[in-house]
Amino acid sequence: MQIRCLPRSKCVPCAGSAQLQQATDQPLTDRVIMADESWRIPMLVQELAAKVQQPPSRYVQPEQYHPVSLLVGAEKPEPIPVIDLSRLLAADGADDEGSKLRFALQSWGLFLVDNHEIETSLMDDLINASREFFHLPLEEKQKCSNLIDGKHFQVEGYGNDPVASKDQTLDWLDRLHLRVEPEDERNLVHWPEHPNSFRALLHEYTLSCKRIKDCILRAMAKSLGLNEDYIVSQFSNKAPSFARFNYYPPCPRPDIVFGVKPHSDSGVLTILLMDKDVGGLQVLRDGVWHNVPTNPHRLLINIGDYVEIMSNGIFKSPVHRAVTNAGKERISLAMFHGLDPEKEIEPATALLHEKQPARYRKIKAKEYLAGFYEHFCRGARFIDSVKI
């Protein structure tokens, strides 16, 4: 079997990396790191950051991609849209808020969310628990490692993202990547036992995100003029969701190193819980990078490529990146919601007519994921090759 998905390990890690493992015939755990390929297992960035005064060359972006060499912001940057979830669900405010939602997804592909009804204490406790995990001794964290016997890589677990080539530019972060749905497919061997509260907090937060996901997807469908259950109905009971805790240590050269390289997400919806004190996320709009403001207890929601296809290009999947900070660590939690690998993704029939034919071809989720990583590793977007 030709391993088509291995090159995707050069990519920025999105939810699809774990979905792709599920969708392919050969498990990622079969990909063995040979003795002469030690470059495939770089030092954990948190450990590295404590030892170096300059980032190793493997982390330095080519000059044309230096974060400071790219446009950031504008003289009077337009604020990122904010959606009030309570108004979106209320009988007297849904239409106005729905119009704001449609504008946000057409022009930005993402939005901030207020009044989402997740307890602020739950959000704080989960981020604090994840911070406590990343501050544990290395030996304790490696009990959740994504490497088996130091050489078998798997997406779930704690550690680096996979490395495909010696000349690959690496990102300045460590991560803990966990399947949270379906609940009966959770691989608890990778879920930290310390701090003791971690598992219960993540379970409760997952349920809250599922509720928000369904509310937002129904409002999105309604704003497109579709049956409000159209997008929600694409999810089977085997549709995967993943929680990814990102830990960005302080970086001595944030002007030349990315926390995460520019990318879009391949799935349906991403719900991001941001560090409430330290910013770093940026979104590309009209050729300009815009800073996403930190705001305690607000969520950031962005659509993935699947929704761009379903909406026939009315909504746009945003390209975003993370920059580093010289003096402060940063933690975020991304909840990725995808589709069953066998699910076919296509534009909604109700959106098509003679003057507006399908702009994207039909494709299975597992085929999209394979192509997504293959293209993204070389700086291209696979969604462009799916357009008709």
Short mmCIF file of C-alpha atoms in Angstrom, two decimals:
data_model
loop_
_atom_site.label_atom_id
_atom_site.label_comp_id
_atom_site.label_asym_id
_atom_site.label_seq_id
_atom_site.Cartn_x
_atom_site.Cartn_y
_atom_site.Cartn_z
CA MET A 1 0.00 0.00 0.00
CA GLN A 2 1.25 3.46 -0.87
CA ILE A 3 1.10 5.68 2.22
CA ARG A 4 -0.45 8.81 0.80
CA CYS A 5 -0.97 10.47 4.16
CA LEU A 6 2.60 10.45 5.46
CA PRO A 7 3.52 13.75 3.74
CA ARG A 8 0.76 15.43 5.71
CA SER A 9 3.01 15.24 8.73
CA LYS A 10 4.73 18.34 7.44
CA CYS A 11 1.51 20.19 7.88
CA VAL A 12 0.00 22.21 10.59
CA PRO A 13 -1.91 19.77 12.81
CA CYS A 14 -5.65 20.13 12.55
CA ALA A 15 -8.40 17.77 13.57
CA GLY A 16 -8.07 15.95 10.29
CA SER A 17 -4.73 14.41 11.23
CA ALA A 18 -6.44 12.11 13.68
CA GLN A 19 -9.42 11.61 11.39
CA LEU A 20 -7.03 10.61 8.65
CA GLN A 21 -5.51 7.96 10.85
CA GLN A 22 -9.00 6.56 11.32
CA ALA A 23 -9.77 6.72 7.61
CA THR A 24 -6.65 5.06 6.20
CA ASP A 25 -5.97 1.35 6.03
CA GLN A 26 -2.59 1.52 7.75
CA PRO A 27 -2.56 2.92 11.30
CA LEU A 28 -0.11 5.68 12.05
CA THR A 29 1.26 3.52 14.85
CA ASP A 30 2.84 1.32 12.19
CA ARG A 31 5.08 4.14 11.00
CA VAL A 32 8.34 3.34 12.68
CA ILE A 33 11.13 5.82 13.32
CA MET A 34 14.36 4.17 12.18
CA ALA A 35 17.63 4.59 14.05
CA ASP A 36 19.10 6.78 11.32
CA GLU A 37 16.01 9.00 11.28
CA SER A 38 16.33 10.58 14.70
CA TRP A 39 15.50 13.91 13.06
CA ARG A 40 11.90 12.71 13.00
CA ILE A 41 11.72 13.08 16.80
CA PRO A 42 12.77 16.62 17.69
CA MET A 43 13.15 17.65 21.30
CA LEU A 44 9.93 18.74 22.94
CA VAL A 45 9.73 22.50 22.49
CA GLN A 46 9.10 23.17 26.17
CA GLU A 47 12.34 21.36 27.01
CA LEU A 48 14.17 23.07 24.16
CA ALA A 49 13.04 26.55 25.16
CA ALA A 50 14.62 26.10 28.58
CA LYS A 51 18.01 25.27 27.05
CA VAL A 52 18.55 27.68 24.14
CA GLN A 53 18.97 31.40 23.70
CA GLN A 54 18.32 31.23 19.96
CA PRO A 55 15.87 28.91 18.19
CA PRO A 56 17.54 26.13 16.19
CA SER A 57 17.51 26.61 12.43
CA ARG A 58 14.79 23.96 12.05
CA TYR A 59 12.31 26.41 13.59
CA VAL A 60 13.32 29.51 11.62
CA GLN A 61 11.01 30.45 8.79
CA PRO A 62 12.47 31.42 5.39
CA GLU A 63 12.94 35.17 5.29
CA GLN A 64 9.94 35.80 3.03
CA TYR A 65 7.69 34.10 5.60
CA HIS A 66 9.01 35.82 8.72
CA PRO A 67 6.05 36.90 10.85
CA VAL A 68 7.29 40.48 11.01
CA SER A 69 7.76 40.67 7.24
CA LEU A 70 4.08 40.03 6.54
CA LEU A 71 1.35 42.61 6.79
CA VAL A 72 -0.35 42.65 10.16
CA GLY A 73 -3.42 44.72 10.87
CA ALA A 74 -4.40 47.98 9.23
CA GLU A 75 -4.55 51.65 10.12
CA LYS A 76 -8.11 51.17 11.35
CA PRO A 77 -8.63 47.42 11.51
CA GLU A 78 -12.22 46.24 11.31
CA PRO A 79 -13.17 44.36 14.47
CA ILE A 80 -13.82 40.64 14.29
CA PRO A 81 -17.59 40.03 14.47
CA VAL A 82 -19.10 39.07 17.83
CA ILE A 83 -22.21 36.87 17.99
CA ASP A 84 -24.46 36.80 21.04
CA LEU A 85 -25.51 33.16 21.25
CA SER A 86 -28.44 33.90 23.55
CA ARG A 87 -29.88 36.36 21.01
CA LEU A 88 -29.21 33.94 18.17
CA LEU A 89 -31.45 31.42 19.92
CA ALA A 90 -34.08 33.90 21.14
CA ALA A 91 -37.33 34.43 19.27
CA ASP A 92 -36.99 38.23 19.23
CA GLY A 93 -33.32 38.48 18.26
CA ALA A 94 -32.60 35.50 16.04
CA ASP A 95 -33.13 37.27 12.71
CA ASP A 96 -30.80 40.18 13.46
CA GLU A 97 -28.16 37.94 15.00
CA GLY A 98 -28.55 35.46 12.14
CA SER A 99 -27.79 38.24 9.66
CA LYS A 100 -24.66 39.10 11.65
CA LEU A 101 -23.67 35.44 11.60
CA ARG A 102 -24.06 35.21 7.82
CA PHE A 103 -21.97 38.35 7.35
CA ALA A 104 -19.27 36.99 9.66
CA LEU A 105 -19.00 33.71 7.78
CA GLN A 106 -19.07 35.35 4.36
CA SER A 107 -16.44 37.97 5.18
CA TRP A 108 -14.29 36.40 7.90
CA GLY A 109 -15.11 32.69 8.21
CA LEU A 110 -15.03 33.08 11.98
CA PHE A 111 -16.53 35.02 14.86
CA LEU A 112 -16.30 35.53 18.61
CA VAL A 113 -19.11 34.24 20.82
CA ASP A 114 -20.66 35.85 23.89
CA ASN A 115 -23.33 34.41 26.21
CA HIS A 116 -22.56 30.81 25.31
CA GLU A 117 -23.62 29.59 28.77
CA ILE A 118 -20.44 27.64 29.50
CA GLU A 119 -19.59 28.34 33.12
CA THR A 120 -16.55 30.61 33.36
CA SER A 121 -15.30 28.47 36.21
CA LEU A 122 -15.30 25.40 33.93
CA MET A 123 -13.30 27.25 31.27
CA ASP A 124 -10.79 28.54 33.80
CA ASP A 125 -10.48 25.21 35.57
CA LEU A 126 -9.86 23.31 32.33
CA ILE A 127 -7.19 25.71 31.10
CA ASN A 128 -5.57 25.72 34.56
CA ALA A 129 -5.63 21.91 34.61
CA SER A 130 -3.99 21.77 31.18
CA ARG A 131 -1.38 24.29 32.29
CA GLU A 132 -0.71 22.15 35.34
CA PHE A 133 -0.27 19.13 33.06
CA PHE A 134 2.26 20.92 30.83
CA HIS A 135 4.17 21.97 33.95
CA LEU A 136 4.45 18.41 35.26
CA PRO A 137 7.85 16.68 35.18
CA LEU A 138 8.62 15.30 31.73
CA GLU A 139 8.52 11.72 33.00
CA GLU A 140 4.93 12.18 34.16
CA LYS A 141 3.80 13.83 30.90
CA GLN A 142 5.37 11.08 28.82
CA LYS A 143 2.93 8.60 30.32
CA CYS A 144 0.55 10.16 27.76
CA SER A 145 3.14 10.18 24.95
CA ASN A 146 2.17 9.91 21.30
CA LEU A 147 5.26 7.72 20.74
CA ILE A 148 5.12 4.02 21.56
CA ASP A 149 8.53 2.60 22.50
CA GLY A 150 9.99 5.90 21.33
CA LYS A 151 9.51 5.09 17.66
CA HIS A 152 5.87 4.35 16.77
CA PHE A 153 4.02 7.60 16.12
CA GLN A 154 0.31 8.07 16.72
CA VAL A 155 -1.70 11.25 16.50
CA GLU A 156 -3.34 11.00 19.91
CA GLY A 157 -1.29 11.82 22.96
CA TYR A 158 1.30 14.29 24.21
CA GLY A 159 4.34 15.41 22.26
CA ASN A 160 5.37 16.87 18.93
CA ASP A 161 3.57 16.73 15.66
CA PRO A 162 5.06 14.28 13.15
CA VAL A 163 8.05 15.32 11.05
CA ALA A 164 8.27 14.18 7.44
CA SER A 165 11.53 15.62 6.14
CA LYS A 166 14.86 16.95 7.40
CA ASP A 167 14.27 20.34 5.80
CA GLN A 168 10.81 20.81 7.29
CA THR A 169 10.35 24.04 9.25
CA LEU A 170 8.96 23.16 12.66
CA ASP A 171 6.39 24.95 14.81
CA TRP A 172 7.15 26.27 18.28
CA LEU A 173 4.65 24.27 20.34
CA ASP A 174 3.90 21.01 22.11
CA ARG A 175 0.44 19.54 22.17
CA LEU A 176 -1.91 17.09 23.84
CA HIS A 177 -4.30 15.70 21.22
CA LEU A 178 -7.27 13.60 22.40
CA ARG A 179 -10.30 11.99 20.78
CA VAL A 180 -13.38 13.05 22.74
CA GLU A 181 -16.18 11.79 20.49
CA PRO A 182 -17.58 9.24 19.99
CA GLU A 183 -17.36 8.83 23.74
CA ASP A 184 -17.02 5.04 23.51
CA GLU A 185 -13.93 5.47 21.30
CA ARG A 186 -11.95 7.60 23.71
CA ASN A 187 -8.43 6.28 24.19
CA LEU A 188 -8.09 7.03 27.88
CA VAL A 189 -4.51 5.79 28.05
CA HIS A 190 -3.58 9.18 26.56
CA TRP A 191 -5.79 11.19 28.93
CA PRO A 192 -3.77 12.61 31.83
CA GLU A 193 -4.49 11.21 35.28
CA HIS A 194 -2.85 14.26 36.83
CA PRO A 195 -4.19 16.69 37.67
CA ASN A 196 -7.01 14.55 39.02
CA SER A 197 -9.69 16.91 37.75
CA PHE A 198 -8.55 16.88 34.10
CA ARG A 199 -10.70 14.04 32.73
CA ALA A 200 -13.95 15.16 34.36
CA LEU A 201 -13.40 18.76 33.27
CA LEU A 202 -12.70 17.79 29.66
CA HIS A 203 -15.76 15.54 29.57
CA GLU A 204 -18.02 18.34 30.83
CA TYR A 205 -16.49 20.86 28.43
CA THR A 206 -16.94 18.45 25.51
CA LEU A 207 -20.66 18.20 26.23
CA SER A 208 -20.93 21.99 26.33
CA CYS A 209 -19.11 22.33 23.00
CA LYS A 210 -21.41 19.75 21.42
CA ARG A 211 -24.43 21.84 22.46
CA ILE A 212 -22.88 25.01 21.04
CA LYS A 213 -21.84 23.24 17.85
CA ASP A 214 -25.40 22.07 17.16
CA CYS A 215 -26.86 25.52 17.90
CA ILE A 216 -24.40 27.29 15.63
CA LEU A 217 -24.77 24.78 12.79
CA ARG A 218 -28.56 25.11 12.87
CA ALA A 219 -28.28 28.90 12.76
CA MET A 220 -25.77 28.66 9.91
CA ALA A 221 -28.09 26.41 7.88
CA LYS A 222 -31.01 28.73 8.52
CA SER A 223 -28.97 31.75 7.40
CA LEU A 224 -28.32 29.94 4.11
CA GLY A 225 -32.03 29.33 3.61
CA LEU A 226 -31.63 25.60 4.25
CA ASN A 227 -33.55 23.35 6.60
CA GLU A 228 -32.05 24.18 9.98
CA ASP A 229 -31.03 20.54 10.53
CA TYR A 230 -29.25 20.23 7.18
CA ILE A 231 -25.66 20.52 8.49
CA VAL A 232 -26.33 18.79 11.82
CA SER A 233 -27.77 15.82 9.92
CA GLN A 234 -24.41 15.28 8.20
CA PHE A 235 -23.03 14.00 11.51
CA SER A 236 -23.38 10.28 12.23
CA ASN A 237 -22.92 8.73 15.66
CA LYS A 238 -19.36 7.92 14.54
CA ALA A 239 -18.42 11.48 13.59
CA PRO A 240 -15.12 12.27 15.33
CA SER A 241 -14.34 15.22 17.57
CA PHE A 242 -10.89 15.97 18.97
CA ALA A 243 -9.60 18.21 21.72
CA ARG A 244 -6.19 19.68 21.09
CA PHE A 245 -4.39 21.49 23.91
CA ASN A 246 -1.66 23.71 22.46
CA TYR A 247 1.26 24.82 24.63
CA TYR A 248 3.43 27.63 23.24
CA PRO A 249 6.55 28.21 25.38
CA PRO A 250 8.24 31.63 25.31
CA CYS A 251 10.30 31.96 22.14
CA PRO A 252 13.52 34.02 22.00
CA ARG A 253 12.83 35.11 18.40
CA PRO A 254 9.12 35.63 17.75
CA ASP A 255 10.08 37.70 14.71
CA ILE A 256 11.26 34.62 12.78
CA VAL A 257 9.42 31.66 14.37
CA PHE A 258 5.75 30.67 14.16
CA GLY A 259 3.81 28.98 16.91
CA VAL A 260 1.74 27.41 14.13
CA LYS A 261 2.23 28.07 10.43
CA PRO A 262 -0.67 29.49 8.35
CA HIS A 263 -3.43 26.95 7.72
CA SER A 264 -7.14 26.40 7.41
CA ASP A 265 -9.09 23.63 9.11
CA SER A 266 -10.36 20.68 7.14
CA GLY A 267 -13.44 19.75 9.17
CA VAL A 268 -16.84 21.30 9.84
CA LEU A 269 -16.37 23.54 12.86
CA THR A 270 -13.63 24.50 15.32
CA ILE A 271 -14.40 25.94 18.76
CA LEU A 272 -11.36 27.64 20.29
CA LEU A 273 -10.88 28.46 23.95
CA MET A 274 -8.12 31.06 23.95
CA ASP A 275 -5.61 32.03 26.59
CA LYS A 276 -7.35 34.88 28.38
CA ASP A 277 -4.14 36.83 29.03
CA VAL A 278 -1.75 36.22 26.10
CA GLY A 279 -2.68 36.74 22.46
CA GLY A 280 -1.09 35.20 19.40
CA LEU A 281 -3.79 34.06 16.98
CA GLN A 282 -4.07 35.89 13.67
CA VAL A 283 -6.51 35.51 10.77
CA LEU A 284 -5.92 36.38 7.12
CA ARG A 285 -8.51 38.59 5.46
CA ASP A 286 -8.11 40.35 2.12
CA GLY A 287 -4.36 39.77 2.18
CA VAL A 288 -3.87 41.29 5.64
CA TRP A 289 -3.25 39.47 8.93
CA HIS A 290 -5.52 40.59 11.75
CA ASN A 291 -4.88 39.97 15.43
CA VAL A 292 -7.62 38.08 17.24
CA PRO A 293 -8.12 39.94 20.54
CA THR A 294 -7.92 38.10 23.83
CA ASN A 295 -11.04 38.38 25.90
CA PRO A 296 -11.67 36.33 29.02
CA HIS A 297 -14.26 33.60 28.46
CA ARG A 298 -15.18 34.47 24.89
CA LEU A 299 -14.99 31.60 22.43
CA LEU A 300 -13.74 31.85 18.86
CA ILE A 301 -15.54 29.72 16.28
CA ASN A 302 -14.36 29.15 12.74
CA ILE A 303 -15.71 26.99 9.96
CA GLY A 304 -13.65 24.39 8.14
CA ASP A 305 -13.34 23.51 4.47
CA TYR A 306 -16.31 21.12 4.65
CA VAL A 307 -18.71 23.98 5.36
CA GLU A 308 -17.25 26.04 2.53
CA ILE A 309 -18.10 23.14 0.23
CA MET A 310 -21.58 22.57 1.70
CA SER A 311 -22.39 26.27 1.33
CA ASN A 312 -21.11 26.20 -2.27
CA GLY A 313 -18.57 28.89 -1.43
CA ILE A 314 -21.00 31.32 0.22
CA PHE A 315 -19.10 30.83 3.49
CA LYS A 316 -15.29 30.85 3.46
CA SER A 317 -12.95 28.70 5.53
CA PRO A 318 -10.41 31.14 7.04
CA VAL A 319 -6.63 30.86 6.93
CA HIS A 320 -5.11 31.53 10.34
CA ARG A 321 -1.79 31.20 12.20
CA ALA A 322 -0.26 31.55 15.65
CA VAL A 323 2.69 33.79 16.46
CA THR A 324 5.01 33.38 19.42
CA ASN A 325 5.78 35.54 22.45
CA ALA A 326 9.24 36.32 23.80
CA GLY A 327 8.32 36.55 27.45
CA LYS A 328 5.15 34.57 28.13
CA GLU A 329 3.82 31.08 27.59
CA ARG A 330 0.41 30.65 25.95
CA ILE A 331 -2.16 27.86 26.09
CA SER A 332 -5.23 27.29 23.93
CA LEU A 333 -7.75 24.50 23.47
CA ALA A 334 -9.19 23.77 20.03
CA MET A 335 -12.20 21.48 19.76
CA PHE A 336 -12.39 20.10 16.22
CA HIS A 337 -15.64 18.65 14.87
CA GLY A 338 -15.37 16.47 11.78
CA LEU A 339 -17.41 13.97 9.79
CA ASP A 340 -17.39 10.21 9.44
CA PRO A 341 -14.57 9.31 6.99
CA GLU A 342 -17.08 7.65 4.64
CA LYS A 343 -19.37 10.69 4.53
CA GLU A 344 -19.67 12.38 1.15
CA ILE A 345 -19.25 16.15 1.20
CA GLU A 346 -20.95 18.22 -1.49
CA PRO A 347 -22.77 21.51 -2.00
CA ALA A 348 -26.31 21.55 -0.64
CA THR A 349 -28.73 20.83 -3.48
CA ALA A 350 -31.11 23.56 -2.30
CA LEU A 351 -28.41 26.18 -2.97
CA LEU A 352 -27.95 25.17 -6.60
CA HIS A 353 -29.77 26.46 -9.65
CA GLU A 354 -29.11 27.29 -13.29
CA LYS A 355 -27.36 30.55 -12.50
CA GLN A 356 -25.50 29.10 -9.53
CA PRO A 357 -24.25 25.59 -10.35
CA ALA A 358 -22.11 23.51 -8.01
CA ARG A 359 -18.67 25.05 -7.51
CA TYR A 360 -17.20 21.98 -5.76
CA ARG A 361 -17.23 18.32 -6.65
CA LYS A 362 -18.52 15.59 -4.38
CA ILE A 363 -15.80 13.97 -2.28
CA LYS A 364 -15.61 11.60 0.69
CA ALA A 365 -14.25 12.98 3.94
CA LYS A 366 -11.39 10.47 4.01
CA GLU A 367 -10.35 11.40 0.46
CA TYR A 368 -10.52 15.07 1.32
CA LEU A 369 -8.31 14.59 4.35
CA ALA A 370 -5.65 12.74 2.35
CA GLY A 371 -5.62 15.44 -0.32
CA PHE A 372 -5.80 18.23 2.26
CA TYR A 373 -2.51 17.25 3.88
CA GLU A 374 -0.79 16.35 0.64
CA HIS A 375 -1.50 19.83 -0.73
CA PHE A 376 -1.07 21.79 2.45
CA CYS A 377 2.40 20.43 3.04
CA ARG A 378 3.55 22.24 -0.07
CA GLY A 379 1.76 25.47 0.76
CA ALA A 380 -1.38 24.89 -1.29
CA ARG A 381 -5.03 24.53 -0.34
CA PHE A 382 -6.67 21.29 -1.40
CA ILE A 383 -10.06 22.96 -1.56
CA ASP A 384 -8.91 24.76 -4.72
CA SER A 385 -8.48 21.40 -6.46
CA VAL A 386 -12.01 20.39 -5.44
CA LYS A 387 -13.53 23.39 -7.21
CA ILE A 388 -15.27 22.79 -10.52
#
